[in-house]
Short mmCIF file of C-alpha atoms in Angstrom, two decimals:
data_model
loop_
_atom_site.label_atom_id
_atom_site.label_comp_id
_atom_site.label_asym_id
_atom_site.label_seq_id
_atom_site.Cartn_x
_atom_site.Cartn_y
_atom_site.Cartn_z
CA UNK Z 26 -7.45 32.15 3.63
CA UNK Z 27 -6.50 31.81 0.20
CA UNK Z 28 -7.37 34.57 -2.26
CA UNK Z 29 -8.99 34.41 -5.92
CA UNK Z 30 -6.31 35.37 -8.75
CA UNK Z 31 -7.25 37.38 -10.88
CA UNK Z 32 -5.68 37.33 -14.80
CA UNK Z 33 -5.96 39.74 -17.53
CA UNK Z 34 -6.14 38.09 -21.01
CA UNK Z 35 -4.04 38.49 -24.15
CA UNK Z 36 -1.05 37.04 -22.31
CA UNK Z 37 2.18 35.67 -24.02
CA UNK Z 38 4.36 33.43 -22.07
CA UNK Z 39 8.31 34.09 -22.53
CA UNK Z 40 11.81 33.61 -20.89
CA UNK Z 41 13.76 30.42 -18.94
CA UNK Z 42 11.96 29.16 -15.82
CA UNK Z 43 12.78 26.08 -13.19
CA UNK Z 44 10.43 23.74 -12.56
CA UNK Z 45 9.48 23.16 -8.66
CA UNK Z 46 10.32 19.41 -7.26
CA UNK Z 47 7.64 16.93 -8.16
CA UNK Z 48 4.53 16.93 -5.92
CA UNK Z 49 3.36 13.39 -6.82
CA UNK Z 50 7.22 12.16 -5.64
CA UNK Z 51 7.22 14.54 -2.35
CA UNK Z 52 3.48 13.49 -1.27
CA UNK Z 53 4.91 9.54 -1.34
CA UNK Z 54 7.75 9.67 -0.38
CA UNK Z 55 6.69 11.74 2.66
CA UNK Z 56 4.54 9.18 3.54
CA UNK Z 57 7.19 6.90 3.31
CA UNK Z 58 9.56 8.50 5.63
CA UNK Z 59 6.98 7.04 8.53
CA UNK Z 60 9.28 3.05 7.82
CA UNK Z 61 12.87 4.83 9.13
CA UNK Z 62 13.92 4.02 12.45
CA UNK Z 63 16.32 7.13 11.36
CA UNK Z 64 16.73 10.08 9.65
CA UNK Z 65 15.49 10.95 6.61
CA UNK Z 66 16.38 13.97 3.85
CA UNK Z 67 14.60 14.52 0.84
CA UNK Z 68 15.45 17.62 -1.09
CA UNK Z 69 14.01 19.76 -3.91
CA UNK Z 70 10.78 19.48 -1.90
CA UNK Z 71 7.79 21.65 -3.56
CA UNK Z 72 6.35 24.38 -0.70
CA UNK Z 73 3.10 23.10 -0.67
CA UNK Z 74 -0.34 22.44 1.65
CA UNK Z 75 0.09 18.73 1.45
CA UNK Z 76 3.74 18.73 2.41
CA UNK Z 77 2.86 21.00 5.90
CA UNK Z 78 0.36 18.83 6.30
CA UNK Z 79 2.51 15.55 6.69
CA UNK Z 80 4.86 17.44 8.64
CA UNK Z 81 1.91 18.35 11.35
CA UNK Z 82 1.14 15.10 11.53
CA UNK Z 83 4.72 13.90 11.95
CA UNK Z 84 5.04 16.74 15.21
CA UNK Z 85 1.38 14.64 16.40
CA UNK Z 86 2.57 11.16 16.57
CA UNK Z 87 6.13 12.43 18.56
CA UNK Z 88 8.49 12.80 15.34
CA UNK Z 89 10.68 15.73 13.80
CA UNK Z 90 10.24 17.28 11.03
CA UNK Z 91 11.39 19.94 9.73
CA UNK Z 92 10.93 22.29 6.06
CA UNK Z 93 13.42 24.39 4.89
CA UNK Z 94 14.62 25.76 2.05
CA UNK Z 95 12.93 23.26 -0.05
CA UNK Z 96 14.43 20.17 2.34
CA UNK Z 97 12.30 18.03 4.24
CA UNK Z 98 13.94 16.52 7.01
CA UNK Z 99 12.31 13.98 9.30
CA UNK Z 100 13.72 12.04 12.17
CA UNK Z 101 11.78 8.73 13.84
CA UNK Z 102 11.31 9.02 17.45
CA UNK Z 103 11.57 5.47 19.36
CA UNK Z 104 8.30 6.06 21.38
CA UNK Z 105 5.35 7.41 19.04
CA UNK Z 106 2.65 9.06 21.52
CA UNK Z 107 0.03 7.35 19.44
CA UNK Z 108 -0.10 5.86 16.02
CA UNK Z 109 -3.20 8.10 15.09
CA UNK Z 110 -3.34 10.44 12.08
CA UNK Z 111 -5.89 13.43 13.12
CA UNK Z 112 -9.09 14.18 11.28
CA UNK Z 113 -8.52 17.44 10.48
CA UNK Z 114 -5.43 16.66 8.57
CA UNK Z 115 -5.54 12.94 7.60
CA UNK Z 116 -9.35 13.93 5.62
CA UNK Z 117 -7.47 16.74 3.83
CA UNK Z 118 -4.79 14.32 1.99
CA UNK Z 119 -5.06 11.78 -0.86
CA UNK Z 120 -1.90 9.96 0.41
CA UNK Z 121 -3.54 9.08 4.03
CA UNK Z 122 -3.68 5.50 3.81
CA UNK Z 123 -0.35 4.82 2.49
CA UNK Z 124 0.99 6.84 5.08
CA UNK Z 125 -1.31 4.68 7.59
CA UNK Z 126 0.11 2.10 6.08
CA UNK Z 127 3.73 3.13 6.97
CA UNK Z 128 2.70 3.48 10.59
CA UNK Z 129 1.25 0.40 10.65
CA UNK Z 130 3.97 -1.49 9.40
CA UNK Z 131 6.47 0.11 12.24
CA UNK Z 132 4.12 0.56 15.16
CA UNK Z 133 1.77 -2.33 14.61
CA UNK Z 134 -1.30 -0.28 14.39
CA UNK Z 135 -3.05 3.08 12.92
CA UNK Z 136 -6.36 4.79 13.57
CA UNK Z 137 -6.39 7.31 10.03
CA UNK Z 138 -9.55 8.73 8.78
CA UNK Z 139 -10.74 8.41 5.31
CA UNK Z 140 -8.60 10.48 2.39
CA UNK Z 141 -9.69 13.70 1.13
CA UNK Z 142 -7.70 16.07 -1.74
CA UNK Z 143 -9.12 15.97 -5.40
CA UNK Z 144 -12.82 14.58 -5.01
CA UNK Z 145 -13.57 15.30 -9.04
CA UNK Z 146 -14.82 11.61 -9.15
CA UNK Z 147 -15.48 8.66 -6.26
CA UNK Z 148 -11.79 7.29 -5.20
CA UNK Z 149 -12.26 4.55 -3.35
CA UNK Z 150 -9.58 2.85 -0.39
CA UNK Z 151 -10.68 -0.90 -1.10
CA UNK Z 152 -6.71 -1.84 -2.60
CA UNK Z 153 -5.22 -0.04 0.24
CA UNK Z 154 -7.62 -1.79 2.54
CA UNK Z 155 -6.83 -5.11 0.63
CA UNK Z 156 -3.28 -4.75 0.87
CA UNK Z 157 -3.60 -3.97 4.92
CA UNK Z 158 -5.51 -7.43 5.13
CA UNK Z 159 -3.14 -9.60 3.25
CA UNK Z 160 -0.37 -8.18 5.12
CA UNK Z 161 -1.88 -9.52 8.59
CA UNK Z 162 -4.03 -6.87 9.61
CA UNK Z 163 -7.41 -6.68 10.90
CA UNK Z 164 -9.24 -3.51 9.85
CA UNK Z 165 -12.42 -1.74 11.22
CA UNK Z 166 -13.93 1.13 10.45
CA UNK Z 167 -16.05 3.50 12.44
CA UNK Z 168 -18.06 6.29 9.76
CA UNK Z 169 -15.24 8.51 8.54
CA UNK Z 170 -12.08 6.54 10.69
CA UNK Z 171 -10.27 3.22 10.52
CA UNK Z 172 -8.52 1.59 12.92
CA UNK Z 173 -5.41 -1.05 11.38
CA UNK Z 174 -3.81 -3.40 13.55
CA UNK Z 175 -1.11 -6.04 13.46
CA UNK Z 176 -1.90 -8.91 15.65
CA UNK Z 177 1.93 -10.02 15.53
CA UNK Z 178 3.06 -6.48 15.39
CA UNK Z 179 4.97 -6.76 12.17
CA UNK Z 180 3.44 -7.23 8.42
CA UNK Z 181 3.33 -10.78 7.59
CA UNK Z 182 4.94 -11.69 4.37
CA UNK Z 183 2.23 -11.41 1.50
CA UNK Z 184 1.22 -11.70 -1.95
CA UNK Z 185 -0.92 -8.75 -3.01
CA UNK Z 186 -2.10 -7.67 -7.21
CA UNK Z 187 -2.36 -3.80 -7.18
CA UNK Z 188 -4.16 -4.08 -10.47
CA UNK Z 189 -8.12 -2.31 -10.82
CA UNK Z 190 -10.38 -2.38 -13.24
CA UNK Z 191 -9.12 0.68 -14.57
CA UNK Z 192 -5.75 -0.23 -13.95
CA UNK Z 193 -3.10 -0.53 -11.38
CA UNK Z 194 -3.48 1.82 -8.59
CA UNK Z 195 -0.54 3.81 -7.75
CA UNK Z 196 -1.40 4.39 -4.22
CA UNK Z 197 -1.80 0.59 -3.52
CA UNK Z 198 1.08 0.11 -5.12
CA UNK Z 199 2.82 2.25 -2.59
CA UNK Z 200 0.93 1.08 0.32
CA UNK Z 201 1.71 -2.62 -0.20
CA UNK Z 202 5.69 -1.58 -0.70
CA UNK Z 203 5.48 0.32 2.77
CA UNK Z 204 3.55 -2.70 4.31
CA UNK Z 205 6.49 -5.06 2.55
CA UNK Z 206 9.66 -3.02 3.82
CA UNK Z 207 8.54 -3.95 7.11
CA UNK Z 208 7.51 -7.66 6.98
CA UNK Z 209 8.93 -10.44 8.15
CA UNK Z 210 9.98 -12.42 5.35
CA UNK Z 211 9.32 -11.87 1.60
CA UNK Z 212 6.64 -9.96 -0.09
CA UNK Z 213 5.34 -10.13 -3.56
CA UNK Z 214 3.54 -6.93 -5.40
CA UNK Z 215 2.07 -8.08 -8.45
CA UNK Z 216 0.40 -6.01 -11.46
CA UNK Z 217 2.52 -2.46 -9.98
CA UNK Z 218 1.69 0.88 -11.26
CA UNK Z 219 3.79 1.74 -13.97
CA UNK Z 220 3.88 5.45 -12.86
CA UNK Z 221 7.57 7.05 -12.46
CA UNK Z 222 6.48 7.61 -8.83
CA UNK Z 223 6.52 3.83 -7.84
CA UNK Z 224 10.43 3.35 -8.58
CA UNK Z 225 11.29 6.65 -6.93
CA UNK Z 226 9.88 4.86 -4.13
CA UNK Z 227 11.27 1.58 -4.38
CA UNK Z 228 14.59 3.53 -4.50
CA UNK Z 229 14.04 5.41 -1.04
CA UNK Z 230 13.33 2.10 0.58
CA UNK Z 231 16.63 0.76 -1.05
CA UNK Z 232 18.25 3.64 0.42
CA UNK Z 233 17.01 2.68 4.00
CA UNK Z 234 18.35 -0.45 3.27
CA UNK Z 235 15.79 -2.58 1.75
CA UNK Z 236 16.46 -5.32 -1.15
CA UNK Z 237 13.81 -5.24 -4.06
CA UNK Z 238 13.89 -6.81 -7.09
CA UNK Z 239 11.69 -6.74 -10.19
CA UNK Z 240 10.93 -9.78 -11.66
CA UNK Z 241 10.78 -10.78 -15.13
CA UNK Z 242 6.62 -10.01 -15.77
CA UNK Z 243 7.20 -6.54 -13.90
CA UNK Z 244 6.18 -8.05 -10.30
CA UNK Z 245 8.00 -6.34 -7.51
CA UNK Z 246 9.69 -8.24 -4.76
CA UNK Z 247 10.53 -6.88 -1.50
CA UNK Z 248 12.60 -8.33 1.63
CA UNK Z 249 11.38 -6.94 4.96
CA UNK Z 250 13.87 -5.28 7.79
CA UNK Z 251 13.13 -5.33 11.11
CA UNK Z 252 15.26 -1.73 11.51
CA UNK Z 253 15.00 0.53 8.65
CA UNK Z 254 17.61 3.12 8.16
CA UNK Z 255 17.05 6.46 6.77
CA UNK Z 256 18.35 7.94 3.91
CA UNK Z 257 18.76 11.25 1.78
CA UNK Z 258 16.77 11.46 -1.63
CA UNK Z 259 16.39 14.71 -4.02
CA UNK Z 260 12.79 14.91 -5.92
CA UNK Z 261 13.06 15.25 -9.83
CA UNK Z 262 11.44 18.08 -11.55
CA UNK Z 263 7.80 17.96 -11.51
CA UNK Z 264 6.50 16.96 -14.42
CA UNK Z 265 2.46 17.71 -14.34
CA UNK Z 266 3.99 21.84 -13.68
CA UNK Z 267 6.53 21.41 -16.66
CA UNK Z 268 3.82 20.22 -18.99
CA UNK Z 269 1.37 22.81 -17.66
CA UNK Z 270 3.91 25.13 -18.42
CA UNK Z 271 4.34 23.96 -21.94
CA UNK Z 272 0.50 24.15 -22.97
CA UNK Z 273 0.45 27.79 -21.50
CA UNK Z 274 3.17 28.93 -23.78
CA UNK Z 275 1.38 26.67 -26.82
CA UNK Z 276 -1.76 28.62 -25.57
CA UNK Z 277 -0.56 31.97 -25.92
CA UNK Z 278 1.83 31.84 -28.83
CA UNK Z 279 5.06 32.01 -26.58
CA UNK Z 280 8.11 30.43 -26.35
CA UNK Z 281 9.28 29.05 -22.78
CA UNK Z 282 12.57 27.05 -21.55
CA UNK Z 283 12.26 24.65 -18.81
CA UNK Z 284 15.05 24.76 -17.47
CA UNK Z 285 16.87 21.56 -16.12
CA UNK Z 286 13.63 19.57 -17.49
CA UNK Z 287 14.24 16.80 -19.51
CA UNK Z 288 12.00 16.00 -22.51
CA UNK Z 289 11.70 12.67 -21.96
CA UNK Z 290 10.07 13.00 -18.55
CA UNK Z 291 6.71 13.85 -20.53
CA UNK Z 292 5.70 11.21 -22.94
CA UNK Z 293 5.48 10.95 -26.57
CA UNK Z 294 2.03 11.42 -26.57
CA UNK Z 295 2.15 14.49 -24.68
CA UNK Z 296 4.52 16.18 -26.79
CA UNK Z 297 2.59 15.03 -29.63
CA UNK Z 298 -0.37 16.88 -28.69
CA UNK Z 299 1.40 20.28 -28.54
CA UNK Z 300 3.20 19.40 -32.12
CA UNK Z 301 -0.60 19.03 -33.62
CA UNK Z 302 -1.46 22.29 -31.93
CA UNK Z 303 1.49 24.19 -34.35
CA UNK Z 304 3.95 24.04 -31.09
CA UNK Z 305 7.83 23.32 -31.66
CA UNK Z 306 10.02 21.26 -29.13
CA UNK Z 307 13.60 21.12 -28.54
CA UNK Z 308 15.63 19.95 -26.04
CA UNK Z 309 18.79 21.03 -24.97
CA UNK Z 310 21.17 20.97 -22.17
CA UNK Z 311 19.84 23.15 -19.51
CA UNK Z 312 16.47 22.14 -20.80
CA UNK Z 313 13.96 21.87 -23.05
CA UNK Z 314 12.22 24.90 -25.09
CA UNK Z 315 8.28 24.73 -26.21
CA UNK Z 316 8.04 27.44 -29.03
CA UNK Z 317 4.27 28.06 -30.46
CA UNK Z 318 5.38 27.55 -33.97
CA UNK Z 319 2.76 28.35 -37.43
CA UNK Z 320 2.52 24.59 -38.76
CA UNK Z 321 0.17 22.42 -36.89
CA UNK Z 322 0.61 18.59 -37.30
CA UNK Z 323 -2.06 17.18 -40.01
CA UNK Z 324 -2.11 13.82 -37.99
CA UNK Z 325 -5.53 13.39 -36.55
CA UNK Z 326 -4.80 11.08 -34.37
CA UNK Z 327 -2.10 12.90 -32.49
CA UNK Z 328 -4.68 15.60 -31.70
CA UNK Z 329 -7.02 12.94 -29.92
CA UNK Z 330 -6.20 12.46 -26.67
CA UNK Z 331 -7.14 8.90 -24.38
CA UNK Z 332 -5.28 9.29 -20.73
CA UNK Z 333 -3.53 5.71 -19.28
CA UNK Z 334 -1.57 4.88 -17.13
CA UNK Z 335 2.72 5.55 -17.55
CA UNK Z 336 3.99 5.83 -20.59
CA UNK Z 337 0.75 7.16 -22.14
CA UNK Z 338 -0.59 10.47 -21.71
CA UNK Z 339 -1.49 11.76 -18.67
CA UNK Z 340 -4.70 11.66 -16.68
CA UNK Z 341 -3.21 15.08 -14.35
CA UNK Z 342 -2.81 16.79 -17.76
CA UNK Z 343 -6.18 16.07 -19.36
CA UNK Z 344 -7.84 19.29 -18.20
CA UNK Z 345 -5.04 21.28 -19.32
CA UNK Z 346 -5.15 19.82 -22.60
CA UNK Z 347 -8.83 20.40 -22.65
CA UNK Z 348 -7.97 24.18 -22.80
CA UNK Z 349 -5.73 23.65 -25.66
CA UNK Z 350 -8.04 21.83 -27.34
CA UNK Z 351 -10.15 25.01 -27.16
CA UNK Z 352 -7.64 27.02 -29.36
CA UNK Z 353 -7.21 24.40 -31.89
CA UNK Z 354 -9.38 24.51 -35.22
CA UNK Z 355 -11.29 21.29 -35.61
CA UNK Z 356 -12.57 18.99 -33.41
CA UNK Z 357 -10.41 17.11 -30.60
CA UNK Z 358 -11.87 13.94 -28.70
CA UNK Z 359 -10.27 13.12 -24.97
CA UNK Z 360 -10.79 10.20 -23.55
CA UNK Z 361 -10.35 9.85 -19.65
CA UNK Z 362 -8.93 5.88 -19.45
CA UNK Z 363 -7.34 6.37 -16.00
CA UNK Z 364 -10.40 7.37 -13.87
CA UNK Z 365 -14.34 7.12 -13.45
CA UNK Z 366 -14.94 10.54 -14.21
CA UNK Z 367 -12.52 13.82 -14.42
CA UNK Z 368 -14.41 16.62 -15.94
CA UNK Z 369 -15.04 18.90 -13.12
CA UNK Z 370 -12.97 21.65 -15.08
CA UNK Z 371 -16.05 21.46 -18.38
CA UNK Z 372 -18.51 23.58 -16.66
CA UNK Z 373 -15.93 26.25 -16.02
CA UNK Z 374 -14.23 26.01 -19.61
CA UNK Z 375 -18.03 26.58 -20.88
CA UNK Z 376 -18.50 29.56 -18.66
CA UNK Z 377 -14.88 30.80 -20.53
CA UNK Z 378 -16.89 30.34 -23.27
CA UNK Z 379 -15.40 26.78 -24.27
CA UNK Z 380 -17.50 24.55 -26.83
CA UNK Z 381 -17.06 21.12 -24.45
CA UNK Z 382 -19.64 18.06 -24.71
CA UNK Z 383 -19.20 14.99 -22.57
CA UNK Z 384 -20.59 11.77 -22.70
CA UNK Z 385 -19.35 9.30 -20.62
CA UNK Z 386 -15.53 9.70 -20.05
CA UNK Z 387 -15.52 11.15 -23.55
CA UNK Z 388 -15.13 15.21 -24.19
CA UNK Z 389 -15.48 16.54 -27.12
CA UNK Z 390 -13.44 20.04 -28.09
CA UNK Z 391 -14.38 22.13 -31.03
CA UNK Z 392 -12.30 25.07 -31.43
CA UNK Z 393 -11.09 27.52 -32.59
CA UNK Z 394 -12.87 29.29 -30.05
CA UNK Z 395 -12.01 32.82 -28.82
CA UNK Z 396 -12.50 32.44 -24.80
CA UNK Z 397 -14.25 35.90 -22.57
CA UNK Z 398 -13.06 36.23 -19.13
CA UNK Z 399 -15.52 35.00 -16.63
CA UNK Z 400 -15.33 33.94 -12.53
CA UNK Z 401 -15.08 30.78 -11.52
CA UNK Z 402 -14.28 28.27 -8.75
CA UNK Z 403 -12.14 25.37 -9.10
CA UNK Z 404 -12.87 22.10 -6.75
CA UNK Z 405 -9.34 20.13 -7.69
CA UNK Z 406 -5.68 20.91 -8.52
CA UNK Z 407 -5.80 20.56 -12.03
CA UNK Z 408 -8.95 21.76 -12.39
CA UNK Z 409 -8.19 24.89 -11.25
CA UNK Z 410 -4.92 25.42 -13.67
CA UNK Z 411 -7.34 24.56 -16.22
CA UNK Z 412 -8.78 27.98 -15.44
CA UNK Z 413 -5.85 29.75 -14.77
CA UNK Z 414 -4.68 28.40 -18.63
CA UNK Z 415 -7.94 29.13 -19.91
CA UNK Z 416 -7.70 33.20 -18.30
CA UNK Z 417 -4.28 33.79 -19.87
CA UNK Z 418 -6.17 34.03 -23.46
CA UNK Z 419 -9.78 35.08 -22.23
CA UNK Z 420 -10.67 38.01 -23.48
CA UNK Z 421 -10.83 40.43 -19.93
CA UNK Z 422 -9.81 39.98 -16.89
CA UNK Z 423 -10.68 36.60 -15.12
CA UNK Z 424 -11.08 35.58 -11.52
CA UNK Z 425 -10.25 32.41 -10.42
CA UNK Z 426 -11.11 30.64 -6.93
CA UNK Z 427 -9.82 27.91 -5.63
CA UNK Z 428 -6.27 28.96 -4.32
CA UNK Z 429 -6.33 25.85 -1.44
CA UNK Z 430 -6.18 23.34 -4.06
CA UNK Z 431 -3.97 25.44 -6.09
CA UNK Z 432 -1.01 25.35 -3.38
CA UNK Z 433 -1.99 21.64 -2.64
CA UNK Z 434 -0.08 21.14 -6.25
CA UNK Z 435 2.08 24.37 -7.15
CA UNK Z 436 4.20 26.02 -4.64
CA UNK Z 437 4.33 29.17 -6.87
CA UNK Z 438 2.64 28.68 -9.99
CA UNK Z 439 1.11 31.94 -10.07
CA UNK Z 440 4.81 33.86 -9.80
CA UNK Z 441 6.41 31.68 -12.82
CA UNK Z 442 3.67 32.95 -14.41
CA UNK Z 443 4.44 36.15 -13.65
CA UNK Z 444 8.16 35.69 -14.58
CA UNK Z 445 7.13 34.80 -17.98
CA UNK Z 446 5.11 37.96 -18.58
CA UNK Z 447 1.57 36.90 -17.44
CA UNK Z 448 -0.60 39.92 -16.15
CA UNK Z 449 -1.84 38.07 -12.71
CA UNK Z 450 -2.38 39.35 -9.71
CA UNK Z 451 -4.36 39.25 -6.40
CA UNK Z 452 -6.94 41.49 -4.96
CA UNK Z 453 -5.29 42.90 -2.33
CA UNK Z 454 -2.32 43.61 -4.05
CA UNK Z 455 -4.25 46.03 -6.42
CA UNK Z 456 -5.45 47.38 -3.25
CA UNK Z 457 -2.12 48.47 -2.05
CA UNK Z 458 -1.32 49.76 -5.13
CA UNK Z 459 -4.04 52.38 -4.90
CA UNK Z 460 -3.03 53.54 -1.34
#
């Protein structure tokens, strides 16, 4: 069970705070483990769902693994009990098929079921699918599970474009490397995803010994090994919490140091968005400091936001910035260019009090607008920080549901919170504090 949070308004966010390992890193490179014929370290692992998840599933097929003190340690056992990802876990992660993939590519064949975690729009499998296909397999599907298999037990080499119609798909981009580190001969990944993720990847599977090489329009080539070694790997900071971080202390007029962030891991466009909203930055060398200044930018466009793909601004901060928007005076335009749909955070903001239209991908923020605590339940990650963000300056106290999908992303956002002077708290807590 996870319980609602609840958050007392008029919060401001102060003090020096660390920033957990990256979750978008940890899920992928978790998956990725699955290619070693050895063992594999990563460190500055986030304590989250999604993580225990992988690690349950690693214990099902016959593996180790092992979290500890934010390491995740996995070793490859030579005979796999069977190359089948359970239901009951596989459905509750985004990254399912590129770990099926990773299976596939050392065992010769996967039964997975179809990906679950953040359903705020359809997400469809088709490029990981593809990228099976071209690398030899034959693929069925029965309802909700799909069944992979490698007539010649190994990935063939292949040519495979991870590119979409709204852009290159990180998770096919990471599928097709796992399904290349494995093949026999060559492979060539055309169109990648720009996103840092993809060469934090590409350097684990060097690490296990396997050449890539970019080429000179961005494609990604990859040499397949028979016997993959492992490796060790630390995470980087986690850059969707450190800019979550930042718009809380933008939101409530505070000043907060990430501490052994660097700047430049958030883009320009990011940072540009909290200048417009009056916020200072500086970086330094334990970190960098967001201070809610008293000068907003006068630069329109900086305040209107469009999400895309690596180095723009992005897509798993547009419903925090949504909340900014809120406390902004004017009118602020965000424009989701990464996915279908992600505004399953508006209906909340509105019961917060939030002036949010949509039409199409397009929300539109007027503001200033002073925000009453409400209760509400979140359905996705970031759509439930949204709410947490939008509680710390609600007038009242606020309850917020959706705690699952909150650990699925943050192994303790709710206590660096606290550290920084925000009045949160859980139910039960308050209970005990009354006997």
């Amino acid at each position: 069970m996870h319980p609602p949070v609840q958050i007392l308004g008029g919060n401001r966010l102060e003090g020096r705070i660390g920033v957990q390992g990256a979750k978008g890193c940890a899920v992928l490179l978790a998956a990725a483990v699955f290619i070693a014929d050895g063992r594999v370290s990563l460190t500055n692992v986030p304590s989250i769902l999604d993580i225990e998840a992988v690690a349950r599933i690693a214990h099902e097929l016959g593996h180790q693994a092992q979290i500890e003190d934010r390491n995740f340690h996995f070793v490859s056992s030579s005979q796999v009990r069977r190359a089948h990802i359970p239901t009951h876990l596989g459905s509750r992660l985004r990254i399912t098929p590129s770990l099926a993939a990773a299976i596939l590519a050392k065992e010769g064949q996967v039964r997975f079921p179809l990906p679950g975690g953040d359903a705020f729009c359809p997400r469809p499998i088709d490029q990981h699918l593809a990228a099976m296909e071209a690398a030899g397999a034959t693929v069925e599907r029965d309802g909700a599970v799909l069944t992979a298999r490698l007539s010649r037990g190994r990935p063939s080499p292949f040519k495979f474009s991870a590119d979409t119609k709204n852009g290159p798909s990180l998770g096919a981009t990471v599928t097709a490397l796992l399904l290349a580190s494995r093949a026999h001969g060559t492979s060539l990944i055309a169109k990648p995803s720009p996103e840092p993720e993809v060469e934090h990847v590409i350097s684990f599977l060097q690490g296990c010994g396997i050449a890539t090489q970019r080429r000179f329009d961005g494609a990604i080539e990859v040499a397949g090994k028979a016997d993959v070694v492992g490796t060790h790997q630390a995470l980087p900071p986690d850059r969707l919490e450190a800019g979550t971080l930042a718009i809380g202390a933008a939101l409530t007029g505070g000043s907060v140091t990430l501490l052994g962030f660097p700047q430049e891991d958030l883009p320009e466009k990011f940072w540009s968005l909290l200048r417009a909203a009056g916020a200072e930055i500086e970086a330094s060398a334990d970190g960098c400091t967001v201070t809610m200044g008293e000068r907003p930018s006068d630069t329109e466009a900086a305040r209107n936001v469009t999400t895309s793909p690596h180095p723009g601004f992005p897509t798993d901060l547009q419903p925090q910035a949504t909340v900014l928007a809120t406390q902004m005076v004017g009118t602020t335009q965000i424009h989701e260019g990464v996915h279908e749909l992600r505004s399953s955070h508006v209906e909340g903001l509105r019961r917060f009090g939030a002036r949010v239209s949509t039409r199409g991908r397009t929300m539109t923020v007027t503001g200033a607008t002073p925000l009453r605590a409400t209760e509400v339940t979140g359905d996705d990650i970031r759509c439930v920080v949204s709410y947490v963000l939008a509680a710390l300056v609600a007038d009242g106290c606020s309850t917020i549901h959706g705690g699952y999908h909150l650990r699925r992303g943050h192994s303790d956002l709710i206590g660096s919170l606290r550290a920084l002077g925000a009045n949160v708290h859980y139910p039960k807590e308050e209970a005990l504090s009354h006997e």
